[in-house]
């Protein structure tokens, strides 16, 4: 599990609904189902057809919104956002959706992903007179749109989106329209659904199940959707490029009951686990997974290996993902609060611990230690993805390479570091094969940059936080990335 990452930009969840009498409540439930994508802040903006109204705050969706607050958000359309903050970025102003007003009307924007040219664009806009209120990439989008002058709104928005480089799934709300757009490589998931006569869009299809919506299809790379009183209008804002969807959506981020490109995430992770058992078998008495994202892979491993699967680790449901905590100290403190070994299950047993990834190694080391303290005779660690050796510039909050354990140690050295009796990762080619995307794009439409260092876009030296820039650019170049 990606419990140990820190440092760049946020992974988030977005939701939008058009033409529903309880738009704010629908968005609340949609965001609640996307809570796993961010726990530091939540926001909703609604439109009543004439004005936009915003409500947002720090914390979980259930902490930010109660019934009293929701009933004040009157409107038939809404967009919402959940996020987590990086260190030093936990400001109220950065909580989305962002809301902007001008003499021509209002605009609200919510964004999942990361723009690799955001700092470059921001500098250019500031030189031309823009004044920014946040440090969010999302505000850059709004300034680009306003800079478009007196052209029709959709021409200005499309022209602005065309200037963006990186990963972005976006929902926007005008007084009388809802807009959804996806970057030309489709690096983040975004789905379209319908409940009655109302359209909904969401980062994951699990949100549709909660609000009773029917899944229609994925939003396509480079697609620009406008939903208004006349229905759904689809166009493009740029030429489609080779698909590069983030592989970690399959491995870790997406909820098991979601689907990406029509494939159920739970089933995909089971295939990853089965493939892992084929290439890295071991004599053992019990298989267990690290809750929650590794459970499916562990079940697949157990089925393939014909070894019983057991709940060897129990998660405290009242503690959130340590990955999404804003500081490393809080993440480390949260590990023992979050997970407990089941002594009667692991005591005296040879245990295979299946996890989806190892980033810094600190969490894996603690879990292995806890299992052995609970009496496990052996602990064999199996990872359902390749070693993460390179930083991500597209919205996953990964560390610099110096803090990625696989960038600095061999697999055997990692095994020693975490205290496991054996350690195996799923190689990149086997992972791609197991996921099974039917796509003619390179790597079957996957972004594999964090594993291979081959980035699907140009990487700018100003696409990272200023205090990390010099070190990170040197690391990317040194490791032979497509810089």
Tab-separated table of C-alpha atoms in Angstrom:
chain	number	residue	atom	x	y	z
A	1	UNK	CA	0.000	0.000	0.000
A	2	UNK	CA	1.241	3.482	-0.774
A	3	UNK	CA	1.292	4.448	2.870
A	4	UNK	CA	4.738	5.915	2.780
A	5	UNK	CA	4.695	8.449	-0.027
A	6	UNK	CA	5.102	12.146	0.460
A	7	UNK	CA	5.996	15.301	-1.344
A	8	UNK	CA	4.563	16.494	-4.678
A	9	UNK	CA	0.907	16.945	-5.574
A	10	UNK	CA	-2.425	15.484	-4.721
A	11	UNK	CA	-4.477	12.535	-5.820
A	12	UNK	CA	-8.122	13.597	-5.667
A	13	UNK	CA	-11.684	12.656	-6.507
A	14	UNK	CA	-14.237	14.663	-8.498
A	15	UNK	CA	-17.991	14.384	-8.977
A	16	UNK	CA	-20.597	16.326	-10.934
A	17	UNK	CA	-24.348	16.149	-11.491
A	18	UNK	CA	-26.613	18.109	-13.827
A	19	UNK	CA	-30.398	18.558	-13.603
A	20	UNK	CA	-31.230	16.947	-10.289
A	21	UNK	CA	-33.512	18.467	-7.682
A	22	UNK	CA	-31.167	17.342	-4.900
A	23	UNK	CA	-27.887	18.109	-6.620
A	24	UNK	CA	-26.007	18.978	-3.424
A	25	UNK	CA	-27.094	15.799	-1.663
A	26	UNK	CA	-26.226	13.703	-4.706
A	27	UNK	CA	-22.773	15.267	-4.761
A	28	UNK	CA	-22.356	14.639	-1.038
A	29	UNK	CA	-23.024	10.925	-1.492
A	30	UNK	CA	-20.836	10.787	-4.577
A	31	UNK	CA	-17.938	12.404	-2.718
A	32	UNK	CA	-18.426	10.089	0.235
A	33	UNK	CA	-17.903	7.101	-2.068
A	34	UNK	CA	-14.704	8.754	-3.352
A	35	UNK	CA	-13.391	9.509	0.135
A	36	UNK	CA	-10.534	7.019	-0.319
A	37	UNK	CA	-9.027	9.405	-2.888
A	38	UNK	CA	-8.525	12.218	-0.378
A	39	UNK	CA	-9.334	12.926	3.248
A	40	UNK	CA	-7.945	16.383	3.956
A	41	UNK	CA	-10.663	18.537	2.446
A	42	UNK	CA	-13.975	18.496	0.593
A	43	UNK	CA	-16.077	21.020	-1.263
A	44	UNK	CA	-19.297	21.426	-3.236
A	45	UNK	CA	-20.445	24.184	-5.590
A	46	UNK	CA	-24.080	24.317	-6.752
A	47	UNK	CA	-25.910	26.289	-9.419
A	48	UNK	CA	-29.534	27.330	-9.340
A	49	UNK	CA	-29.375	28.457	-12.955
A	50	UNK	CA	-28.443	32.030	-12.139
A	51	UNK	CA	-25.772	31.982	-9.426
A	52	UNK	CA	-23.137	29.615	-8.066
A	53	UNK	CA	-22.810	28.970	-4.348
A	54	UNK	CA	-19.866	27.291	-2.615
A	55	UNK	CA	-19.345	25.358	0.606
A	56	UNK	CA	-16.062	23.660	1.570
A	57	UNK	CA	-13.821	22.849	4.491
A	58	UNK	CA	-11.057	20.742	5.967
A	59	UNK	CA	-11.714	17.128	6.892
A	60	UNK	CA	-13.790	14.200	5.733
A	61	UNK	CA	-16.959	14.683	3.716
A	62	UNK	CA	-19.056	13.799	6.766
A	63	UNK	CA	-17.138	16.324	8.864
A	64	UNK	CA	-17.447	19.163	6.369
A	65	UNK	CA	-21.117	18.697	5.508
A	66	UNK	CA	-24.176	18.097	7.646
A	67	UNK	CA	-27.831	18.338	6.714
A	68	UNK	CA	-28.069	21.970	7.764
A	69	UNK	CA	-25.200	22.899	5.483
A	70	UNK	CA	-26.454	20.824	2.562
A	71	UNK	CA	-29.995	22.237	2.550
A	72	UNK	CA	-28.530	25.711	2.126
A	73	UNK	CA	-26.947	24.609	-1.171
A	74	UNK	CA	-29.992	25.056	-3.370
A	75	UNK	CA	-29.589	24.222	-7.038
A	76	UNK	CA	-30.159	21.688	-9.798
A	77	UNK	CA	-26.503	21.162	-10.737
A	78	UNK	CA	-23.353	20.718	-8.691
A	79	UNK	CA	-19.719	19.668	-8.734
A	80	UNK	CA	-17.632	18.403	-5.824
A	81	UNK	CA	-14.082	17.495	-4.893
A	82	UNK	CA	-12.144	15.570	-2.231
A	83	UNK	CA	-8.415	16.093	-1.776
A	84	UNK	CA	-5.461	15.538	0.470
A	85	UNK	CA	-2.818	18.169	1.047
A	86	UNK	CA	0.926	18.006	0.715
A	87	UNK	CA	3.151	19.312	3.486
A	88	UNK	CA	2.759	23.092	3.741
A	89	UNK	CA	-0.225	23.106	1.393
A	90	UNK	CA	-3.023	22.575	3.886
A	91	UNK	CA	-4.751	25.869	3.222
A	92	UNK	CA	-8.454	26.612	3.017
A	93	UNK	CA	-7.929	28.470	-0.260
A	94	UNK	CA	-6.662	25.314	-1.984
A	95	UNK	CA	-9.742	23.248	-1.167
A	96	UNK	CA	-11.742	22.689	-4.339
A	97	UNK	CA	-13.905	23.282	-6.256
A	98	UNK	CA	-12.481	26.748	-6.788
A	99	UNK	CA	-15.049	29.439	-7.578
A	100	UNK	CA	-14.436	32.516	-9.741
A	101	UNK	CA	-16.616	35.499	-10.589
A	102	UNK	CA	-16.317	38.015	-13.399
A	103	UNK	CA	-18.569	40.561	-15.099
A	104	UNK	CA	-19.483	37.922	-17.701
A	105	UNK	CA	-20.541	35.265	-15.201
A	106	UNK	CA	-19.225	32.713	-12.744
A	107	UNK	CA	-17.144	29.574	-13.146
A	108	UNK	CA	-16.260	26.760	-10.755
A	109	UNK	CA	-13.493	24.225	-11.448
A	110	UNK	CA	-12.472	20.931	-9.810
A	111	UNK	CA	-9.471	18.988	-11.016
A	112	UNK	CA	-7.849	15.609	-10.425
A	113	UNK	CA	-4.248	15.192	-11.560
A	114	UNK	CA	-1.190	17.373	-11.933
A	115	UNK	CA	-0.060	19.773	-14.626
A	116	UNK	CA	3.636	19.455	-15.406
A	117	UNK	CA	3.712	22.948	-16.937
A	118	UNK	CA	1.668	24.677	-14.214
A	119	UNK	CA	4.571	26.698	-12.812
A	120	UNK	CA	5.567	27.842	-16.295
A	121	UNK	CA	2.008	28.908	-17.096
A	122	UNK	CA	1.598	30.593	-13.732
A	123	UNK	CA	4.777	32.631	-14.237
A	124	UNK	CA	3.635	33.752	-17.680
A	125	UNK	CA	0.203	34.715	-16.350
A	126	UNK	CA	1.690	36.659	-13.440
A	127	UNK	CA	3.977	38.523	-15.817
A	128	UNK	CA	0.846	39.543	-17.723
A	129	UNK	CA	-0.911	40.813	-14.605
A	130	UNK	CA	-2.665	37.808	-13.042
A	131	UNK	CA	-2.774	37.630	-9.252
A	132	UNK	CA	-3.182	34.164	-7.759
A	133	UNK	CA	-4.997	33.393	-4.525
A	134	UNK	CA	-3.964	29.722	-4.213
A	135	UNK	CA	-1.019	27.451	-4.960
A	136	UNK	CA	-3.262	24.985	-6.802
A	137	UNK	CA	-2.764	24.013	-10.443
A	138	UNK	CA	-6.510	24.422	-10.832
A	139	UNK	CA	-6.381	28.199	-10.523
A	140	UNK	CA	-4.075	28.346	-13.542
A	141	UNK	CA	-6.897	26.881	-15.643
A	142	UNK	CA	-9.321	29.611	-14.609
A	143	UNK	CA	-6.830	32.390	-15.384
A	144	UNK	CA	-6.160	30.920	-18.834
A	145	UNK	CA	-9.885	30.867	-19.525
A	146	UNK	CA	-10.334	34.493	-18.445
A	147	UNK	CA	-7.353	35.503	-20.556
A	148	UNK	CA	-9.265	34.270	-23.614
A	149	UNK	CA	-11.063	37.589	-23.805
A	150	UNK	CA	-14.439	38.017	-25.473
A	151	UNK	CA	-14.498	34.800	-27.484
A	152	UNK	CA	-17.426	32.425	-26.795
A	153	UNK	CA	-16.950	30.598	-23.465
A	154	UNK	CA	-16.393	27.134	-24.898
A	155	UNK	CA	-13.795	28.395	-27.356
A	156	UNK	CA	-11.910	29.991	-24.473
A	157	UNK	CA	-12.166	26.890	-22.298
A	158	UNK	CA	-11.013	24.561	-25.074
A	159	UNK	CA	-8.120	26.826	-25.941
A	160	UNK	CA	-7.113	26.874	-22.285
A	161	UNK	CA	-7.268	23.099	-21.927
A	162	UNK	CA	-5.105	22.737	-25.008
A	163	UNK	CA	-2.310	24.615	-23.243
A	164	UNK	CA	-2.232	22.184	-20.331
A	165	UNK	CA	0.337	19.410	-20.172
A	166	UNK	CA	0.175	16.504	-17.777
A	167	UNK	CA	-2.694	14.591	-16.209
A	168	UNK	CA	-6.080	16.182	-15.704
A	169	UNK	CA	-9.648	15.079	-15.260
A	170	UNK	CA	-11.755	18.206	-14.869
A	171	UNK	CA	-15.328	19.158	-14.062
A	172	UNK	CA	-16.523	22.744	-14.435
A	173	UNK	CA	-19.786	24.384	-13.545
A	174	UNK	CA	-21.327	27.442	-15.176
A	175	UNK	CA	-24.700	28.891	-14.245
A	176	UNK	CA	-26.491	26.733	-16.808
A	177	UNK	CA	-23.983	24.081	-17.907
A	178	UNK	CA	-21.756	21.338	-16.561
A	179	UNK	CA	-18.502	20.570	-18.384
A	180	UNK	CA	-16.246	17.507	-18.135
A	181	UNK	CA	-12.897	17.077	-19.854
A	182	UNK	CA	-10.047	14.578	-19.848
A	183	UNK	CA	-6.429	15.064	-20.854
A	184	UNK	CA	-5.480	13.760	-24.324
A	185	UNK	CA	-3.655	10.721	-22.884
A	186	UNK	CA	-6.456	9.792	-20.496
A	187	UNK	CA	-4.043	9.541	-17.579
A	188	UNK	CA	-6.775	9.812	-14.962
A	189	UNK	CA	-10.103	7.945	-14.973
A	190	UNK	CA	-13.369	9.820	-15.536
A	191	UNK	CA	-16.739	8.174	-16.151
A	192	UNK	CA	-20.156	9.289	-17.370
A	193	UNK	CA	-23.428	8.013	-15.944
A	194	UNK	CA	-27.124	8.813	-15.792
A	195	UNK	CA	-29.824	8.621	-13.134
A	196	UNK	CA	-33.268	9.279	-14.555
A	197	UNK	CA	-32.908	12.413	-16.693
A	198	UNK	CA	-29.843	13.594	-14.788
A	199	UNK	CA	-26.272	13.143	-15.974
A	200	UNK	CA	-23.434	12.436	-13.546
A	201	UNK	CA	-19.648	12.302	-13.950
A	202	UNK	CA	-17.199	10.876	-11.430
A	203	UNK	CA	-13.596	9.823	-10.961
A	204	UNK	CA	-14.797	6.286	-10.273
A	205	UNK	CA	-17.894	4.285	-11.093
A	206	UNK	CA	-18.359	3.300	-7.436
A	207	UNK	CA	-19.911	6.754	-7.021
A	208	UNK	CA	-22.624	5.814	-9.523
A	209	UNK	CA	-23.676	2.807	-7.448
A	210	UNK	CA	-24.125	4.977	-4.365
A	211	UNK	CA	-26.331	7.571	-6.098
A	212	UNK	CA	-28.257	4.989	-8.144
A	213	UNK	CA	-26.839	6.043	-11.505
A	214	UNK	CA	-26.349	3.811	-14.525
A	215	UNK	CA	-22.852	3.700	-15.987
A	216	UNK	CA	-22.835	4.878	-19.604
A	217	UNK	CA	-19.178	5.008	-20.617
A	218	UNK	CA	-15.737	6.419	-19.922
A	219	UNK	CA	-14.984	10.010	-20.852
A	220	UNK	CA	-12.526	9.664	-23.722
A	221	UNK	CA	-9.008	11.115	-23.856
A	222	UNK	CA	-9.152	14.659	-25.223
A	223	UNK	CA	-12.953	14.708	-24.983
A	224	UNK	CA	-14.896	17.830	-24.031
A	225	UNK	CA	-18.404	17.144	-22.714
A	226	UNK	CA	-21.015	19.848	-22.234
A	227	UNK	CA	-24.248	19.013	-20.414
A	228	UNK	CA	-27.086	21.512	-20.559
A	229	UNK	CA	-30.859	21.664	-20.877
A	230	UNK	CA	-30.600	20.265	-24.398
A	231	UNK	CA	-28.718	17.173	-23.249
A	232	UNK	CA	-25.199	15.870	-23.773
A	233	UNK	CA	-22.805	17.395	-26.314
A	234	UNK	CA	-19.481	15.740	-27.083
A	235	UNK	CA	-16.524	17.265	-28.905
A	236	UNK	CA	-12.745	17.323	-28.546
A	237	UNK	CA	-10.389	20.102	-27.488
A	238	UNK	CA	-7.228	18.513	-28.888
A	239	UNK	CA	-6.021	15.547	-30.873
A	240	UNK	CA	-6.147	12.226	-29.053
A	241	UNK	CA	-2.755	10.776	-28.158
A	242	UNK	CA	-1.611	7.331	-27.097
A	243	UNK	CA	-3.465	6.308	-23.932
A	244	UNK	CA	-1.378	6.426	-20.767
A	245	UNK	CA	-3.746	5.694	-17.899
A	246	UNK	CA	-2.085	5.577	-14.493
A	247	UNK	CA	-1.378	1.930	-13.698
A	248	UNK	CA	-1.672	2.636	-9.980
A	249	UNK	CA	-5.398	3.170	-10.480
A	250	UNK	CA	-5.604	-0.567	-11.149
A	251	UNK	CA	-3.053	-1.540	-8.515
A	252	UNK	CA	-4.022	0.716	-5.630
A	253	UNK	CA	-6.103	3.862	-5.991
A	254	UNK	CA	-9.466	2.783	-7.377
A	255	UNK	CA	-11.995	1.096	-5.119
A	256	UNK	CA	-12.436	-2.644	-5.808
A	257	UNK	CA	-16.062	-2.156	-6.837
A	258	UNK	CA	-15.153	0.444	-9.461
A	259	UNK	CA	-14.475	-0.348	-13.079
A	260	UNK	CA	-12.003	1.219	-15.481
A	261	UNK	CA	-12.679	0.833	-19.205
A	262	UNK	CA	-15.330	-1.734	-18.365
A	263	UNK	CA	-13.070	-3.967	-16.262
A	264	UNK	CA	-13.831	-4.505	-12.576
A	265	UNK	CA	-10.925	-3.492	-10.324
A	266	UNK	CA	-11.394	-6.413	-7.908
A	267	UNK	CA	-11.181	-8.894	-10.785
A	268	UNK	CA	-8.116	-7.121	-12.157
A	269	UNK	CA	-6.325	-7.267	-8.817
A	270	UNK	CA	-7.160	-10.951	-8.451
A	271	UNK	CA	-5.474	-11.564	-11.805
A	272	UNK	CA	-2.435	-9.650	-10.563
A	273	UNK	CA	-2.332	-11.899	-7.505
A	274	UNK	CA	-2.672	-15.064	-9.573
A	275	UNK	CA	0.128	-13.992	-11.888
A	276	UNK	CA	2.270	-13.206	-8.842
A	277	UNK	CA	1.667	-16.720	-7.471
A	278	UNK	CA	2.715	-18.202	-10.823
A	279	UNK	CA	6.048	-16.413	-10.979
A	280	UNK	CA	6.863	-16.256	-7.255
A	281	UNK	CA	5.553	-19.388	-5.502
A	282	UNK	CA	6.614	-20.241	-1.965
A	283	UNK	CA	5.806	-22.976	0.528
A	284	UNK	CA	3.446	-21.474	3.064
A	285	UNK	CA	0.533	-22.234	5.372
A	286	UNK	CA	-1.572	-19.114	4.971
A	287	UNK	CA	-1.986	-16.119	2.644
A	288	UNK	CA	-3.000	-12.714	3.966
A	289	UNK	CA	-3.381	-9.301	2.339
A	290	UNK	CA	-2.674	-5.841	3.668
A	291	UNK	CA	-6.084	-4.113	3.923
A	292	UNK	CA	-7.734	-2.761	1.935
A	293	UNK	CA	-6.312	-2.432	-1.559
A	294	UNK	CA	-4.257	-5.647	-1.402
A	295	UNK	CA	-7.068	-8.001	-0.360
A	296	UNK	CA	-8.129	-8.793	-3.934
A	297	UNK	CA	-4.570	-9.620	-5.020
A	298	UNK	CA	-4.110	-11.788	-1.928
A	299	UNK	CA	-7.270	-13.752	-2.758
A	300	UNK	CA	-5.983	-14.293	-6.296
A	301	UNK	CA	-2.606	-15.446	-4.981
A	302	UNK	CA	-4.273	-17.890	-2.585
A	303	UNK	CA	-6.532	-19.333	-5.281
A	304	UNK	CA	-3.635	-19.861	-7.676
A	305	UNK	CA	-1.336	-21.302	-4.999
A	306	UNK	CA	-4.077	-23.446	-3.447
A	307	UNK	CA	-3.176	-22.109	-0.018
A	308	UNK	CA	-5.869	-20.872	2.395
A	309	UNK	CA	-6.540	-17.143	2.474
A	310	UNK	CA	-7.088	-15.745	5.957
A	311	UNK	CA	-7.588	-12.355	7.568
A	312	UNK	CA	-4.163	-12.245	9.144
A	313	UNK	CA	-4.316	-8.452	9.409
A	314	UNK	CA	-7.296	-6.453	10.612
A	315	UNK	CA	-7.800	-2.804	9.764
A	316	UNK	CA	-9.188	-0.321	12.239
A	317	UNK	CA	-12.035	1.166	10.202
A	318	UNK	CA	-11.888	4.427	12.125
A	319	UNK	CA	-8.371	5.256	10.970
A	320	UNK	CA	-7.868	6.617	7.456
A	321	UNK	CA	-5.259	5.706	4.879
A	322	UNK	CA	-1.819	6.603	6.201
A	323	UNK	CA	-0.804	7.382	2.605
A	324	UNK	CA	-3.176	10.316	2.643
A	325	UNK	CA	-1.887	11.816	5.877
A	326	UNK	CA	0.029	15.038	5.188
A	327	UNK	CA	3.203	14.347	7.176
A	328	UNK	CA	5.516	11.351	7.410
A	329	UNK	CA	5.490	11.479	11.213
A	330	UNK	CA	1.713	11.106	11.242
A	331	UNK	CA	1.901	8.258	8.703
A	332	UNK	CA	4.413	6.323	10.780
A	333	UNK	CA	2.429	6.806	13.970
A	334	UNK	CA	-0.699	5.650	12.192
A	335	UNK	CA	0.596	2.234	11.111
A	336	UNK	CA	0.068	0.460	14.425
A	337	UNK	CA	-3.194	2.306	15.029
A	338	UNK	CA	-4.407	1.168	11.641
A	339	UNK	CA	-3.408	-2.514	11.422
A	340	UNK	CA	-3.433	-5.363	13.914
A	341	UNK	CA	-2.241	-8.934	13.300
A	342	UNK	CA	-4.605	-11.775	14.211
A	343	UNK	CA	-2.383	-13.904	16.437
A	344	UNK	CA	-4.439	-17.101	16.214
A	345	UNK	CA	-4.272	-16.956	12.415
A	346	UNK	CA	-0.536	-16.340	11.996
A	347	UNK	CA	0.983	-17.903	15.098
A	348	UNK	CA	3.353	-20.744	14.197
A	349	UNK	CA	2.523	-20.340	10.491
A	350	UNK	CA	4.505	-19.623	7.353
A	351	UNK	CA	2.720	-16.493	6.155
A	352	UNK	CA	2.645	-14.939	2.691
A	353	UNK	CA	1.895	-11.219	3.071
A	354	UNK	CA	0.582	-9.781	-0.213
A	355	UNK	CA	0.768	-6.025	-0.701
A	356	UNK	CA	0.283	-3.808	-3.745
A	357	UNK	CA	3.521	-1.797	-3.525
A	358	UNK	CA	6.551	-0.817	-1.485
A	359	UNK	CA	7.552	2.834	-1.599
A	360	UNK	CA	9.848	3.792	1.268
A	361	UNK	CA	9.742	0.414	3.030
A	362	UNK	CA	8.863	1.733	6.483
A	363	UNK	CA	5.303	0.404	6.500
A	364	UNK	CA	6.314	-2.992	5.112
A	365	UNK	CA	9.000	-3.311	7.773
A	366	UNK	CA	6.526	-2.561	10.543
A	367	UNK	CA	3.916	-4.998	9.236
A	368	UNK	CA	6.465	-7.801	8.880
A	369	UNK	CA	7.641	-7.052	12.403
A	370	UNK	CA	4.075	-7.100	13.761
A	371	UNK	CA	3.377	-10.474	12.108
A	372	UNK	CA	6.532	-11.971	13.576
A	373	UNK	CA	5.772	-10.507	16.994
A	374	UNK	CA	2.379	-12.224	16.726
A	375	UNK	CA	4.155	-15.566	16.287
A	376	UNK	CA	4.505	-16.009	12.532
A	377	UNK	CA	7.251	-18.552	11.845
A	378	UNK	CA	8.101	-17.018	8.448
A	379	UNK	CA	6.849	-13.974	6.570
A	380	UNK	CA	7.190	-13.976	2.785
A	381	UNK	CA	6.312	-10.679	1.115
A	382	UNK	CA	4.795	-10.643	-2.368
A	383	UNK	CA	4.137	-7.345	-4.174
A	384	UNK	CA	1.561	-7.198	-6.985
A	385	UNK	CA	3.403	-4.443	-8.885
A	386	UNK	CA	7.010	-3.760	-9.924
A	387	UNK	CA	9.462	-1.816	-7.750
A	388	UNK	CA	8.689	1.916	-7.726
A	389	UNK	CA	11.965	3.549	-8.728
A	390	UNK	CA	10.950	6.921	-10.175
A	391	UNK	CA	8.935	9.923	-8.963
A	392	UNK	CA	5.514	10.683	-10.399
A	393	UNK	CA	4.774	14.120	-11.884
A	394	UNK	CA	1.121	13.442	-12.670
A	395	UNK	CA	-0.699	13.607	-9.357
A	396	UNK	CA	0.513	10.744	-7.167
A	397	UNK	CA	2.230	12.136	-4.119
A	398	UNK	CA	5.488	10.221	-4.542
A	399	UNK	CA	8.802	11.094	-3.003
A	400	UNK	CA	11.983	12.096	-4.716
A	401	UNK	CA	14.014	9.147	-5.939
A	402	UNK	CA	16.325	9.426	-2.958
A	403	UNK	CA	13.397	8.390	-0.740
A	404	UNK	CA	12.164	5.539	-2.947
A	405	UNK	CA	13.689	2.405	-1.510
A	406	UNK	CA	13.732	0.540	-4.850
A	407	UNK	CA	15.702	3.370	-6.465
A	408	UNK	CA	18.532	2.863	-4.012
A	409	UNK	CA	18.492	-0.807	-3.011
A	410	UNK	CA	18.378	-4.179	-4.760
A	411	UNK	CA	15.467	-6.522	-4.096
A	412	UNK	CA	17.627	-8.580	-1.758
A	413	UNK	CA	18.664	-5.450	0.124
A	414	UNK	CA	15.002	-4.401	0.411
A	415	UNK	CA	14.174	-7.865	1.776
A	416	UNK	CA	16.810	-7.436	4.460
A	417	UNK	CA	15.622	-3.909	5.216
A	418	UNK	CA	11.989	-4.948	5.819
A	419	UNK	CA	12.940	-8.172	7.629
A	420	UNK	CA	11.087	-10.569	5.322
A	421	UNK	CA	12.124	-14.175	4.760
A	422	UNK	CA	11.671	-13.685	1.013
A	423	UNK	CA	10.504	-10.884	-1.282
A	424	UNK	CA	9.242	-10.870	-4.856
A	425	UNK	CA	7.701	-8.190	-7.080
A	426	UNK	CA	5.493	-8.640	-10.133
A	427	UNK	CA	7.556	-7.665	-13.207
A	428	UNK	CA	6.227	-4.901	-15.438
A	429	UNK	CA	5.434	-7.090	-18.443
A	430	UNK	CA	3.547	-9.634	-16.310
A	431	UNK	CA	1.631	-6.840	-14.590
A	432	UNK	CA	0.512	-5.345	-17.904
A	433	UNK	CA	-0.448	-8.806	-19.171
A	434	UNK	CA	-2.473	-9.577	-16.043
A	435	UNK	CA	-4.370	-6.277	-16.154
A	436	UNK	CA	-5.282	-7.192	-19.720
A	437	UNK	CA	-6.147	-3.851	-21.295
A	438	UNK	CA	-7.254	-4.237	-24.905
A	439	UNK	CA	-5.367	-1.235	-26.239
A	440	UNK	CA	-3.017	-0.859	-29.182
A	441	UNK	CA	-1.177	2.059	-27.553
A	442	UNK	CA	2.350	1.479	-26.240
A	443	UNK	CA	2.360	-0.541	-23.001
A	444	UNK	CA	-1.289	-1.418	-23.700
A	445	UNK	CA	-2.282	2.122	-22.771
A	446	UNK	CA	-0.543	2.268	-19.378
A	447	UNK	CA	1.572	4.972	-17.813
A	448	UNK	CA	4.470	3.026	-16.288
A	449	UNK	CA	6.701	5.982	-15.476
A	450	UNK	CA	7.074	5.261	-11.755
A	451	UNK	CA	8.335	1.775	-12.623
A	452	UNK	CA	10.377	2.411	-15.777
A	453	UNK	CA	11.256	6.119	-15.783
A	454	UNK	CA	9.733	6.522	-19.253
A	455	UNK	CA	7.427	9.528	-18.927
A	456	UNK	CA	4.596	9.962	-21.451
A	457	UNK	CA	5.008	13.759	-21.482
A	458	UNK	CA	7.874	16.199	-21.383
A	459	UNK	CA	8.916	16.914	-17.805
A	460	UNK	CA	9.607	20.535	-16.934
A	461	UNK	CA	12.028	21.475	-14.202
A	462	UNK	CA	9.317	23.745	-12.845
A	463	UNK	CA	6.704	20.998	-12.585
A	464	UNK	CA	7.681	20.316	-8.973
A	465	UNK	CA	7.740	22.295	-5.779
A	466	UNK	CA	10.539	24.906	-5.768
A	467	UNK	CA	12.473	23.408	-2.844
A	468	UNK	CA	12.528	20.006	-4.612
A	469	UNK	CA	13.252	21.176	-8.140
A	470	UNK	CA	17.041	21.017	-8.436
A	471	UNK	CA	17.389	17.664	-6.721
A	472	UNK	CA	14.489	16.037	-8.560
A	473	UNK	CA	15.487	17.165	-12.048
A	474	UNK	CA	18.995	15.869	-11.506
A	475	UNK	CA	17.581	12.524	-10.416
A	476	UNK	CA	15.275	12.220	-13.414
A	477	UNK	CA	18.076	12.995	-15.845
A	478	UNK	CA	20.532	10.747	-14.039
A	479	UNK	CA	18.185	7.779	-14.203
A	480	UNK	CA	17.687	8.092	-17.943
A	481	UNK	CA	14.087	9.252	-17.955
A	482	UNK	CA	12.600	10.772	-21.099
A	483	UNK	CA	13.398	14.288	-19.997
